[in-house]
Amino acid sequence: MRVVSEIMKKMIEYSDGSNHDINHFMKVHNYARTIGELEGLAADTQMVLEVAAIVHDIACPMLRQQFGVADGKKQEVEGMPLAKDLLKDTGLSDDQIERVVYLVGHHHTIDEIDGMDYQILIEADYLVNADESSYSKEKIRNVYESVFKTETGKRLLAAVYGLV
């Protein structure tokens, strides 16, 4: 999937040397790719998932600059047009771009998840956020029981955070 690698390169350049942002989306992408492949996603859905994992936090640098923090709901709103602009002329179809933009605009919304790409993006982002934000084991266990749905995501979360 060369297009995914090209978008990864664009996003690294867009991140302008922010190691935190680059490392975050690369980790989320790796978890998303792993979960998607092991859950047997169709190729088109897998590509959309991987692109969404790369660009999901595209608004964070701007939000931190303007407000000092990157609130999740603001990320969703502000990230949609930024993602759409970054993805133009990448070779993705209009439908693929619209789905990625939708996922960017909902990656902090855990109710009414509509699709495996959406579910896996939520899981992959949480796997990384739990570490980066030092979530308690109790909080992780609660999310494991209430949010995680894929067998692969559950197994990874349990293995990474020592849930029994």
mmCIF file of C-alpha atoms in Angstrom:
data_model
loop_
_atom_site.group_PDB
_atom_site.id
_atom_site.type_symbol
_atom_site.label_atom_id
_atom_site.label_comp_id
_atom_site.label_asym_id
_atom_site.label_seq_id
_atom_site.Cartn_x
_atom_site.Cartn_y
_atom_site.Cartn_z
ATOM 1 C CA MET A 1 0.000 0.000 0.000
ATOM 2 C CA ARG A 2 2.306 2.688 -1.279
ATOM 3 C CA VAL A 3 -0.374 5.353 -0.814
ATOM 4 C CA VAL A 4 -0.311 4.721 2.948
ATOM 5 C CA SER A 5 3.465 5.226 2.997
ATOM 6 C CA GLU A 6 3.127 8.454 0.992
ATOM 7 C CA ILE A 7 0.520 9.749 3.455
ATOM 8 C CA MET A 8 2.784 8.738 6.350
ATOM 9 C CA LYS A 9 5.567 10.817 4.788
ATOM 10 C CA LYS A 10 3.220 13.790 4.314
ATOM 11 C CA MET A 11 2.061 13.569 7.926
ATOM 12 C CA ILE A 12 5.639 13.362 9.250
ATOM 13 C CA GLU A 13 6.472 16.502 7.268
ATOM 14 C CA TYR A 14 3.244 18.159 8.465
ATOM 15 C CA SER A 15 4.222 17.410 12.068
ATOM 16 C CA ASP A 16 7.238 19.697 11.657
ATOM 17 C CA GLY A 17 9.632 17.849 13.928
ATOM 18 C CA SER A 18 7.223 17.115 16.789
ATOM 19 C CA ASN A 19 8.593 13.779 17.922
ATOM 20 C CA HIS A 20 5.664 13.268 20.288
ATOM 21 C CA ASP A 21 3.083 13.697 17.514
ATOM 22 C CA ILE A 22 5.028 11.573 15.034
ATOM 23 C CA ASN A 23 5.638 8.778 17.533
ATOM 24 C CA HIS A 24 1.993 8.856 18.619
ATOM 25 C CA PHE A 25 0.484 8.437 15.171
ATOM 26 C CA MET A 26 3.082 5.856 14.163
ATOM 27 C CA LYS A 27 2.221 3.741 17.227
ATOM 28 C CA VAL A 28 -1.512 4.139 16.615
ATOM 29 C CA HIS A 29 -0.968 3.171 12.970
ATOM 30 C CA ASN A 30 0.969 0.046 13.956
ATOM 31 C CA TYR A 31 -1.720 -1.092 16.382
ATOM 32 C CA ALA A 32 -4.469 -0.306 13.859
ATOM 33 C CA ARG A 33 -2.666 -2.181 11.087
ATOM 34 C CA THR A 34 -2.091 -5.183 13.351
ATOM 35 C CA ILE A 35 -5.654 -5.326 14.657
ATOM 36 C CA GLY A 36 -7.168 -4.761 11.201
ATOM 37 C CA GLU A 37 -5.081 -7.466 9.558
ATOM 38 C CA LEU A 38 -5.708 -10.011 12.313
ATOM 39 C CA GLU A 39 -9.435 -9.230 12.312
ATOM 40 C CA GLY A 40 -9.514 -9.850 8.537
ATOM 41 C CA LEU A 41 -10.587 -6.440 7.239
ATOM 42 C CA ALA A 42 -11.174 -6.091 3.517
ATOM 43 C CA ALA A 43 -8.309 -4.340 1.711
ATOM 44 C CA ASP A 44 -10.198 -1.066 1.131
ATOM 45 C CA THR A 45 -11.357 -0.878 4.753
ATOM 46 C CA GLN A 46 -7.827 -1.668 5.936
ATOM 47 C CA MET A 47 -6.422 1.183 3.844
ATOM 48 C CA VAL A 48 -8.994 3.645 5.175
ATOM 49 C CA LEU A 49 -8.241 2.507 8.731
ATOM 50 C CA GLU A 50 -4.503 2.912 8.310
ATOM 51 C CA VAL A 51 -4.808 6.369 6.762
ATOM 52 C CA ALA A 52 -7.196 7.461 9.529
ATOM 53 C CA ALA A 53 -4.757 6.165 12.143
ATOM 54 C CA ILE A 54 -2.010 8.289 10.609
ATOM 55 C CA VAL A 55 -4.000 11.535 10.382
ATOM 56 C CA HIS A 56 -6.397 11.185 13.334
ATOM 57 C CA ASP A 57 -4.623 13.818 15.480
ATOM 58 C CA ILE A 58 -3.815 16.246 12.676
ATOM 59 C CA ALA A 59 -5.379 19.166 14.573
ATOM 60 C CA CYS A 60 -3.320 18.699 17.741
ATOM 61 C CA PRO A 61 -0.408 21.024 16.876
ATOM 62 C CA MET A 62 -2.757 23.864 15.931
ATOM 63 C CA LEU A 63 -4.913 23.360 19.033
ATOM 64 C CA ARG A 64 -1.912 23.289 21.372
ATOM 65 C CA GLN A 65 -0.622 26.484 19.770
ATOM 66 C CA GLN A 66 -3.983 28.272 20.022
ATOM 67 C CA PHE A 67 -5.304 26.922 23.343
ATOM 68 C CA GLY A 68 -2.367 25.256 25.088
ATOM 69 C CA VAL A 69 -4.136 21.864 24.975
ATOM 70 C CA ALA A 70 -5.602 19.600 22.325
ATOM 71 C CA ASP A 71 -9.090 18.824 23.646
ATOM 72 C CA GLY A 72 -10.577 15.675 22.096
ATOM 73 C CA LYS A 73 -13.792 17.259 20.853
ATOM 74 C CA LYS A 74 -11.920 20.184 19.310
ATOM 75 C CA GLN A 75 -9.568 17.672 17.648
ATOM 76 C CA GLU A 76 -12.568 16.078 15.978
ATOM 77 C CA VAL A 77 -14.035 19.355 14.684
ATOM 78 C CA GLU A 78 -10.801 21.028 13.628
ATOM 79 C CA GLY A 79 -9.213 17.860 12.294
ATOM 80 C CA MET A 80 -11.805 17.137 9.623
ATOM 81 C CA PRO A 81 -10.956 19.980 7.195
ATOM 82 C CA LEU A 82 -7.235 19.596 7.865
ATOM 83 C CA ALA A 83 -7.372 15.883 7.034
ATOM 84 C CA LYS A 84 -9.427 16.521 3.921
ATOM 85 C CA ASP A 85 -6.892 19.058 2.704
ATOM 86 C CA LEU A 86 -3.894 16.815 3.467
ATOM 87 C CA LEU A 87 -5.476 13.867 1.638
ATOM 88 C CA LYS A 88 -6.355 15.632 -1.608
ATOM 89 C CA ASP A 89 -4.198 14.515 -4.513
ATOM 90 C CA THR A 90 -3.029 11.374 -2.695
ATOM 91 C CA GLY A 91 -4.740 8.889 -4.991
ATOM 92 C CA LEU A 92 -7.463 8.034 -2.501
ATOM 93 C CA SER A 93 -10.989 8.037 -3.899
ATOM 94 C CA ASP A 94 -13.484 10.658 -2.752
ATOM 95 C CA ASP A 95 -15.335 7.954 -0.793
ATOM 96 C CA GLN A 96 -12.142 6.872 0.966
ATOM 97 C CA ILE A 97 -11.257 10.462 1.850
ATOM 98 C CA GLU A 98 -14.763 11.104 3.182
ATOM 99 C CA ARG A 99 -14.595 8.011 5.387
ATOM 100 C CA VAL A 100 -11.167 8.982 6.736
ATOM 101 C CA VAL A 101 -12.445 12.505 7.439
ATOM 102 C CA TYR A 102 -15.469 11.013 9.225
ATOM 103 C CA LEU A 103 -13.206 8.832 11.365
ATOM 104 C CA VAL A 104 -10.978 11.802 12.227
ATOM 105 C CA GLY A 105 -14.127 13.688 13.213
ATOM 106 C CA HIS A 106 -15.251 10.914 15.560
ATOM 107 C CA HIS A 107 -12.096 9.310 16.987
ATOM 108 C CA HIS A 108 -12.945 10.489 20.521
ATOM 109 C CA THR A 109 -16.625 9.517 20.283
ATOM 110 C CA ILE A 110 -17.255 6.018 21.581
ATOM 111 C CA ASP A 111 -21.020 5.839 21.226
ATOM 112 C CA GLU A 112 -22.660 4.812 17.961
ATOM 113 C CA ILE A 113 -19.497 3.311 16.475
ATOM 114 C CA ASP A 114 -20.421 2.350 12.925
ATOM 115 C CA GLY A 115 -17.907 0.054 11.326
ATOM 116 C CA MET A 116 -14.887 -2.059 12.106
ATOM 117 C CA ASP A 117 -12.529 0.666 10.899
ATOM 118 C CA TYR A 118 -14.022 3.041 13.480
ATOM 119 C CA GLN A 119 -13.936 0.411 16.265
ATOM 120 C CA ILE A 120 -10.325 -0.481 15.548
ATOM 121 C CA LEU A 121 -9.223 3.170 15.392
ATOM 122 C CA ILE A 122 -10.760 3.729 18.842
ATOM 123 C CA GLU A 123 -8.972 0.646 20.180
ATOM 124 C CA ALA A 124 -5.596 1.464 18.612
ATOM 125 C CA ASP A 125 -5.667 5.064 19.844
ATOM 126 C CA TYR A 126 -6.624 3.913 23.346
ATOM 127 C CA LEU A 127 -3.793 1.373 23.439
ATOM 128 C CA VAL A 128 -1.349 4.233 22.890
ATOM 129 C CA ASN A 129 -3.125 6.867 24.995
ATOM 130 C CA ALA A 130 -3.297 4.554 28.003
ATOM 131 C CA ASP A 131 0.488 4.409 28.054
ATOM 132 C CA GLU A 132 1.165 8.036 27.175
ATOM 133 C CA SER A 133 -1.302 9.285 29.788
ATOM 134 C CA SER A 134 -0.439 6.662 32.434
ATOM 135 C CA TYR A 135 -4.026 5.475 32.855
ATOM 136 C CA SER A 136 -4.752 3.411 35.949
ATOM 137 C CA LYS A 137 -5.230 -0.313 35.637
ATOM 138 C CA GLU A 138 -8.813 0.157 36.840
ATOM 139 C CA LYS A 139 -9.561 2.641 34.047
ATOM 140 C CA ILE A 140 -7.959 0.354 31.468
ATOM 141 C CA ARG A 141 -9.963 -2.636 32.722
ATOM 142 C CA ASN A 142 -13.182 -0.594 32.527
ATOM 143 C CA VAL A 143 -12.484 0.394 28.915
ATOM 144 C CA TYR A 144 -11.541 -3.217 28.124
ATOM 145 C CA GLU A 145 -14.959 -4.337 29.343
ATOM 146 C CA SER A 146 -17.053 -1.494 27.963
ATOM 147 C CA VAL A 147 -15.399 -0.238 24.759
ATOM 148 C CA PHE A 148 -13.119 -2.882 23.241
ATOM 149 C CA LYS A 149 -14.972 -5.260 20.924
ATOM 150 C CA THR A 150 -12.384 -6.926 18.680
ATOM 151 C CA GLU A 151 -10.765 -10.101 19.919
ATOM 152 C CA THR A 152 -7.353 -8.867 18.776
ATOM 153 C CA GLY A 153 -7.730 -5.484 20.475
ATOM 154 C CA LYS A 154 -8.795 -7.136 23.722
ATOM 155 C CA ARG A 155 -5.883 -9.551 23.633
ATOM 156 C CA LEU A 156 -3.399 -6.750 22.941
ATOM 157 C CA LEU A 157 -4.797 -4.513 25.683
ATOM 158 C CA ALA A 158 -4.677 -7.409 28.164
ATOM 159 C CA ALA A 159 -1.137 -8.348 27.176
ATOM 160 C CA VAL A 160 0.266 -4.817 27.179
ATOM 161 C CA TYR A 161 -1.326 -3.753 30.459
ATOM 162 C CA GLY A 162 -1.265 -7.052 32.371
ATOM 163 C CA LEU A 163 -4.990 -7.614 32.598
ATOM 164 C CA VAL A 164 -5.930 -11.112 33.718
#
